[in-house]
CSV table of C-alpha atoms in Angstrom, one decimal:
chain,number,residue,atom,x,y,z
O,249,MET,CA,-0.2,0.0,0.0
O,250,HIS,CA,1.5,3.8,-1.2
O,251,ILE,CA,2.0,6.1,2.0
O,252,ASP,CA,-0.4,7.9,1.3
O,253,ALA,CA,-3.3,6.2,1.1
O,254,TRP,CA,-2.3,4.5,4.1
O,255,ILE,CA,-1.8,7.5,5.8
O,256,GLU,CA,-5.5,8.5,5.2
O,257,GLY,CA,-6.7,5.5,6.2
O,258,VAL,CA,-5.9,6.5,9.8
O,259,PRO,CA,-8.9,6.9,11.7
O,260,PRO,CA,-9.2,10.7,12.6
O,261,GLY,CA,-9.5,9.5,15.9
O,262,ALA,CA,-7.3,7.7,16.6
O,263,VAL,CA,-5.0,10.4,16.1
O,264,TYR,CA,-6.3,12.8,18.4
O,265,ALA,CA,-5.6,10.3,20.9
O,266,LEU,CA,-2.9,9.7,19.8
O,267,VAL,CA,-0.8,13.2,20.4
O,268,ALA,CA,-2.4,13.8,23.7
O,269,LEU,CA,-1.7,10.8,24.7
O,270,ILE,CA,1.9,10.7,23.5
O,271,ILE,CA,2.0,14.7,24.8
O,272,GLY,CA,0.3,14.1,27.8
O,273,LEU,CA,3.1,11.7,28.5
O,274,GLU,CA,6.0,13.5,27.8
O,275,SER,CA,4.7,16.1,29.5
O,276,LEU,CA,4.3,14.7,32.7
O,277,GLY,CA,8.0,13.2,32.6
O,278,ILE,CA,8.5,10.7,30.4
O,279,PRO,CA,11.1,11.7,27.2
O,280,LEU,CA,9.0,11.0,24.2
O,281,PRO,CA,9.1,13.0,20.7
O,282,GLY,CA,5.9,15.3,21.7
O,283,GLU,CA,7.1,17.7,19.2
O,284,ILE,CA,6.9,15.4,16.5
O,285,ALA,CA,3.8,13.5,17.1
O,286,LEU,CA,2.3,17.4,17.4
O,287,VAL,CA,3.8,17.8,13.5
O,288,SER,CA,2.6,14.8,12.3
O,289,ALA,CA,-0.8,15.5,13.4
O,290,ALA,CA,-1.2,18.9,11.9
O,291,LEU,CA,0.8,17.7,8.6
O,292,LEU,CA,-2.1,15.3,8.0
O,293,SER,CA,-4.9,18.3,9.6
O,294,ALA,CA,-3.1,20.4,6.7
O,295,ARG,CA,-4.0,17.1,4.1
O,296,GLY,CA,-7.4,17.3,5.4
O,297,VAL,CA,-7.0,14.1,6.4
O,298,VAL,CA,-7.9,15.2,10.7
O,299,SER,CA,-9.3,18.0,11.9
O,300,PRO,CA,-6.3,21.3,13.2
O,301,ILE,CA,-8.9,22.5,14.9
O,302,TRP,CA,-9.0,19.5,17.4
O,303,VAL,CA,-5.2,18.2,16.5
O,304,ALA,CA,-5.0,21.4,18.2
O,305,VAL,CA,-7.3,20.6,21.4
O,306,ALA,CA,-5.6,17.3,21.6
O,307,ALA,CA,-2.8,18.9,22.0
O,308,ILE,CA,-2.9,21.5,24.3
O,309,LEU,CA,-5.2,18.6,26.9
O,310,GLY,CA,-2.3,16.7,26.7
O,311,ALA,CA,0.2,18.9,27.9
O,312,ILE,CA,-1.6,21.0,30.0
O,313,ILE,CA,-3.1,17.9,32.1
O,314,GLY,CA,0.0,16.0,32.0
O,315,ASP,CA,2.4,18.8,33.8
O,316,SER,CA,-0.9,18.9,36.0
O,317,ILE,CA,0.2,15.2,36.7
O,318,GLY,CA,3.5,15.7,37.0
O,319,TYR,CA,3.2,18.9,39.3
O,320,SER,CA,1.6,16.7,41.4
O,321,ILE,CA,4.0,13.6,41.4
O,322,GLY,CA,7.4,16.1,41.7
O,323,ARG,CA,5.3,17.5,44.8
O,324,LYS,CA,5.3,14.5,46.4
O,325,GLY,CA,8.0,13.2,45.8
O,326,GLY,CA,10.8,16.2,45.7
O,327,LYS,CA,13.9,15.8,44.9
O,328,PRO,CA,14.9,12.6,45.3
O,329,LEU,CA,12.6,11.4,43.2
O,330,PHE,CA,14.8,13.3,40.6
O,331,GLU,CA,17.9,11.8,42.0
O,332,LYS,CA,16.4,8.0,42.1
O,333,LEU,CA,15.1,9.4,38.2
O,334,GLY,CA,18.4,10.4,37.5
O,335,ARG,CA,19.9,6.9,39.0
O,336,LYS,CA,17.8,5.3,36.0
O,337,PHE,CA,17.8,7.8,33.2
O,338,PRO,CA,21.3,9.4,33.8
O,339,LYS,CA,20.2,10.5,29.9
O,340,HIS,CA,17.2,12.7,30.6
O,341,PHE,CA,17.0,13.1,34.3
O,342,GLY,CA,21.2,13.5,35.0
O,343,PRO,CA,22.9,16.2,38.2
O,344,SER,CA,23.7,18.0,34.8
O,345,HIS,CA,20.0,18.4,32.9
O,346,LEU,CA,18.0,19.0,36.4
O,347,ALA,CA,21.0,22.1,37.7
O,348,THR,CA,20.1,23.6,35.0
O,349,ALA,CA,16.6,22.7,34.5
O,350,GLU,CA,16.0,23.9,37.6
O,351,ARG,CA,18.2,27.8,37.2
O,352,SER,CA,15.8,28.1,34.7
O,353,PHE,CA,13.4,28.0,37.5
O,354,HIS,CA,15.0,30.2,39.7
O,355,LYS,CA,16.0,32.4,37.2
O,356,TRP,CA,12.2,32.5,35.7
O,357,GLY,CA,10.1,31.6,38.3
O,358,MET,CA,6.6,30.7,37.1
O,359,TRP,CA,7.9,31.4,34.0
O,360,ALA,CA,10.2,28.8,33.7
O,361,VAL,CA,6.5,26.4,32.7
O,362,PHE,CA,5.8,28.5,29.7
O,363,PHE,CA,8.8,29.0,28.2
O,364,GLY,CA,9.9,25.4,28.8
O,365,ARG,CA,6.9,24.2,27.0
O,366,PHE,CA,9.7,24.9,23.8
O,367,ILE,CA,12.5,23.4,24.8
O,368,ALA,CA,12.4,19.6,24.4
O,369,LEU,CA,14.7,18.3,27.7
O,370,LEU,CA,13.2,21.5,30.0
O,371,ARG,CA,8.8,20.0,28.7
O,372,ILE,CA,9.9,16.7,30.1
O,373,PHE,CA,11.5,18.8,33.6
O,374,ALA,CA,8.5,21.8,34.3
O,375,GLY,CA,5.5,19.6,35.8
O,376,PRO,CA,7.9,17.4,38.0
O,377,LEU,CA,10.5,19.7,39.2
O,378,ALA,CA,7.5,22.8,39.4
O,379,GLY,CA,5.9,20.9,42.2
O,380,ALA,CA,9.1,19.8,43.8
O,381,LEU,CA,10.3,23.6,44.4
O,382,LYS,CA,7.5,24.1,46.2
O,383,MET,CA,6.3,26.3,43.3
O,384,PRO,CA,2.3,28.0,44.0
O,385,TYR,CA,0.4,25.5,42.4
O,386,TRP,CA,-2.1,28.5,40.8
O,387,LYS,CA,1.0,29.9,38.8
O,388,PHE,CA,2.0,26.7,37.7
O,389,LEU,CA,-1.7,26.8,36.5
O,390,ILE,CA,-1.4,30.3,34.5
O,391,ALA,CA,2.0,29.4,33.1
O,392,ASN,CA,1.2,25.8,31.9
O,393,VAL,CA,-2.0,27.1,30.6
O,394,LEU,CA,-0.4,29.7,28.5
O,395,GLY,CA,2.3,27.4,27.4
O,396,GLY,CA,0.7,24.9,26.4
O,397,VAL,CA,-1.8,26.8,24.3
O,398,VAL,CA,0.3,28.7,22.8
O,399,TRP,CA,3.3,25.3,21.8
O,400,ALA,CA,0.6,23.6,20.8
O,401,GLY,CA,-1.7,25.4,19.0
O,402,GLY,CA,0.8,28.3,17.5
O,403,THR,CA,1.6,25.5,15.7
O,404,THR,CA,-0.1,23.5,14.9
O,405,LEU,CA,-1.5,26.9,13.0
O,406,LEU,CA,2.0,27.5,11.6
O,407,VAL,CA,2.0,23.7,10.3
O,408,TYR,CA,-1.4,23.4,8.9
O,409,GLN,CA,-0.9,27.2,7.1
O,410,VAL,CA,2.5,26.0,5.5
O,411,GLY,CA,0.8,22.5,4.6
O,412,LYS,CA,-1.6,24.2,2.7
O,413,VAL,CA,0.7,26.4,0.8
O,414,ALA,CA,2.9,23.9,0.0
O,415,GLU,CA,0.2,20.6,-0.1
O,416,GLN,CA,0.8,19.2,-3.4
O,417,TRP,CA,4.6,19.5,-2.3
O,418,LEU,CA,4.0,17.5,1.2
O,419,SER,CA,1.7,15.7,-0.7
O,420,LYS,CA,5.0,14.1,-2.8
O,421,PHE,CA,7.6,14.9,0.2
O,422,SER,CA,5.5,15.3,3.7
O,423,TRP,CA,8.4,13.0,5.2
O,424,ILE,CA,10.8,16.5,5.2
O,425,GLY,CA,9.2,17.4,7.9
O,426,LEU,CA,9.3,15.6,9.9
O,427,LEU,CA,12.7,15.4,9.2
O,428,VAL,CA,12.9,19.3,10.4
O,429,ALA,CA,10.8,18.3,13.4
O,430,ALA,CA,13.5,16.0,13.9
O,431,ALA,CA,16.5,18.2,12.9
O,432,GLY,CA,14.9,21.0,16.2
O,433,GLY,CA,14.3,18.5,18.7
O,434,ALA,CA,17.3,17.3,18.3
O,435,LEU,CA,18.9,20.9,18.5
O,436,SER,CA,17.6,22.4,22.1
O,437,ALA,CA,18.7,18.4,23.2
O,438,TRP,CA,21.8,19.4,22.1
O,439,LEU,CA,21.0,22.6,23.2
O,440,MET,CA,20.3,22.0,26.6
O,441,LYS,CA,22.6,19.1,27.3
O,442,ARG,CA,25.7,21.8,25.9
O,443,ARG,CA,24.9,24.3,29.3
O,444,ALA,CA,23.8,21.6,31.1
O,445,ALA,CA,28.0,20.1,31.0
O,446,LYS,CA,28.5,24.3,30.8
O,447,THR,CA,27.1,24.2,34.6
O,448,ALA,CA,27.8,20.8,36.0
O,449,LYS,CA,32.1,22.0,35.1
O,450,GLU,CA,30.8,25.2,36.8
O,451,HIS,CA,28.9,23.5,39.9
O,452,GLU,CA,33.3,21.5,39.8
O,453,ALA,CA,35.0,24.5,39.3
O,454,GLU,CA,32.5,26.1,42.2
O,455,ASP,CA,33.5,22.5,45.0
O,456,ALA,CA,37.2,22.7,44.1
O,457,ALA,CA,37.8,25.8,45.1
O,458,ALA,CA,34.9,25.9,47.9
O,459,GLN,CA,37.2,22.3,48.9
O,460,GLU,CA,40.2,23.9,48.6
O,461,ALA,CA,39.8,26.8,51.3
O,462,GLU,CA,38.8,24.3,53.9
O,463,GLU,CA,41.3,22.8,53.4
O,464,ALA,CA,43.3,26.4,53.9
O,465,GLN,CA,41.8,27.3,56.9
O,466,ARG,CA,42.0,24.4,58.2
O,467,THR,CA,45.4,23.4,57.9
O,468,GLN,CA,45.9,27.3,58.7
O,469,ALA,CA,43.8,26.6,62.6
O,470,GLY,CA,45.7,22.7,63.1
O,471,SER,CA,49.0,25.2,62.7
O,472,PRO,CA,51.0,25.7,66.0
O,473,ALA,CA,51.1,29.6,66.4
O,474,THR,CA,55.4,31.1,66.7
O,475,PRO,CA,56.5,31.4,70.0
O,476,THR,CA,57.1,34.6,71.1
O,477,ILE,CA,60.6,35.5,72.5
O,478,THR,CA,61.1,38.3,75.2
O,479,ALA,CA,64.6,39.4,75.5
O,480,PRO,CA,65.7,39.9,79.0
O,481,ALA,CA,65.8,43.5,80.6
O,482,ALA,CA,68.4,45.7,80.5
O,483,ASP,CA,70.0,45.1,84.6
């Protein structure tokens, strides 16, 4: 069967459910290609296979609900949860990744949840880490809803419009759109890993400097005092 005929034969309900599920699990903290799923569904909507409105609704609901569940899990599990996940999944939840995400939260506050929706690795941290850091839920919910609507709705609209303009071209080379989306996700992941590695080196340097300072203080405290020699008084 030709790939075009197979795509057109996918039930729309299954597409909506799959988009919501993948994005929801990714937002929950499970590293899945949510962005690629959304772009693929939006390309299908440009060809009339599914509705772009329902694709956007499914993606928005998946993002908001998944992030909210992740927030609850992070609030209950706290930072020990990330330490446990870091031992099991060091490529995604390693100490350097966690340190980078935590710095973003301390720097941007609730808006780290909003901007995290647009960054591959930070997207899986946003909900659980906001809960672990005890961010007030109302602040988290505002940023979560705004981020989900702008990211999911905006991506769907953009890909749909581009797809309609280049519909004939995409019918033959629709896989190129997926490759571009994958490359974008890989690039953002690489940038996050590079920043995480840089942060890890900075922390190591700070720890080494702190240890040297402590050792120097201990050496000074443990060294015997130099005796003072008093010259005898003249007769």
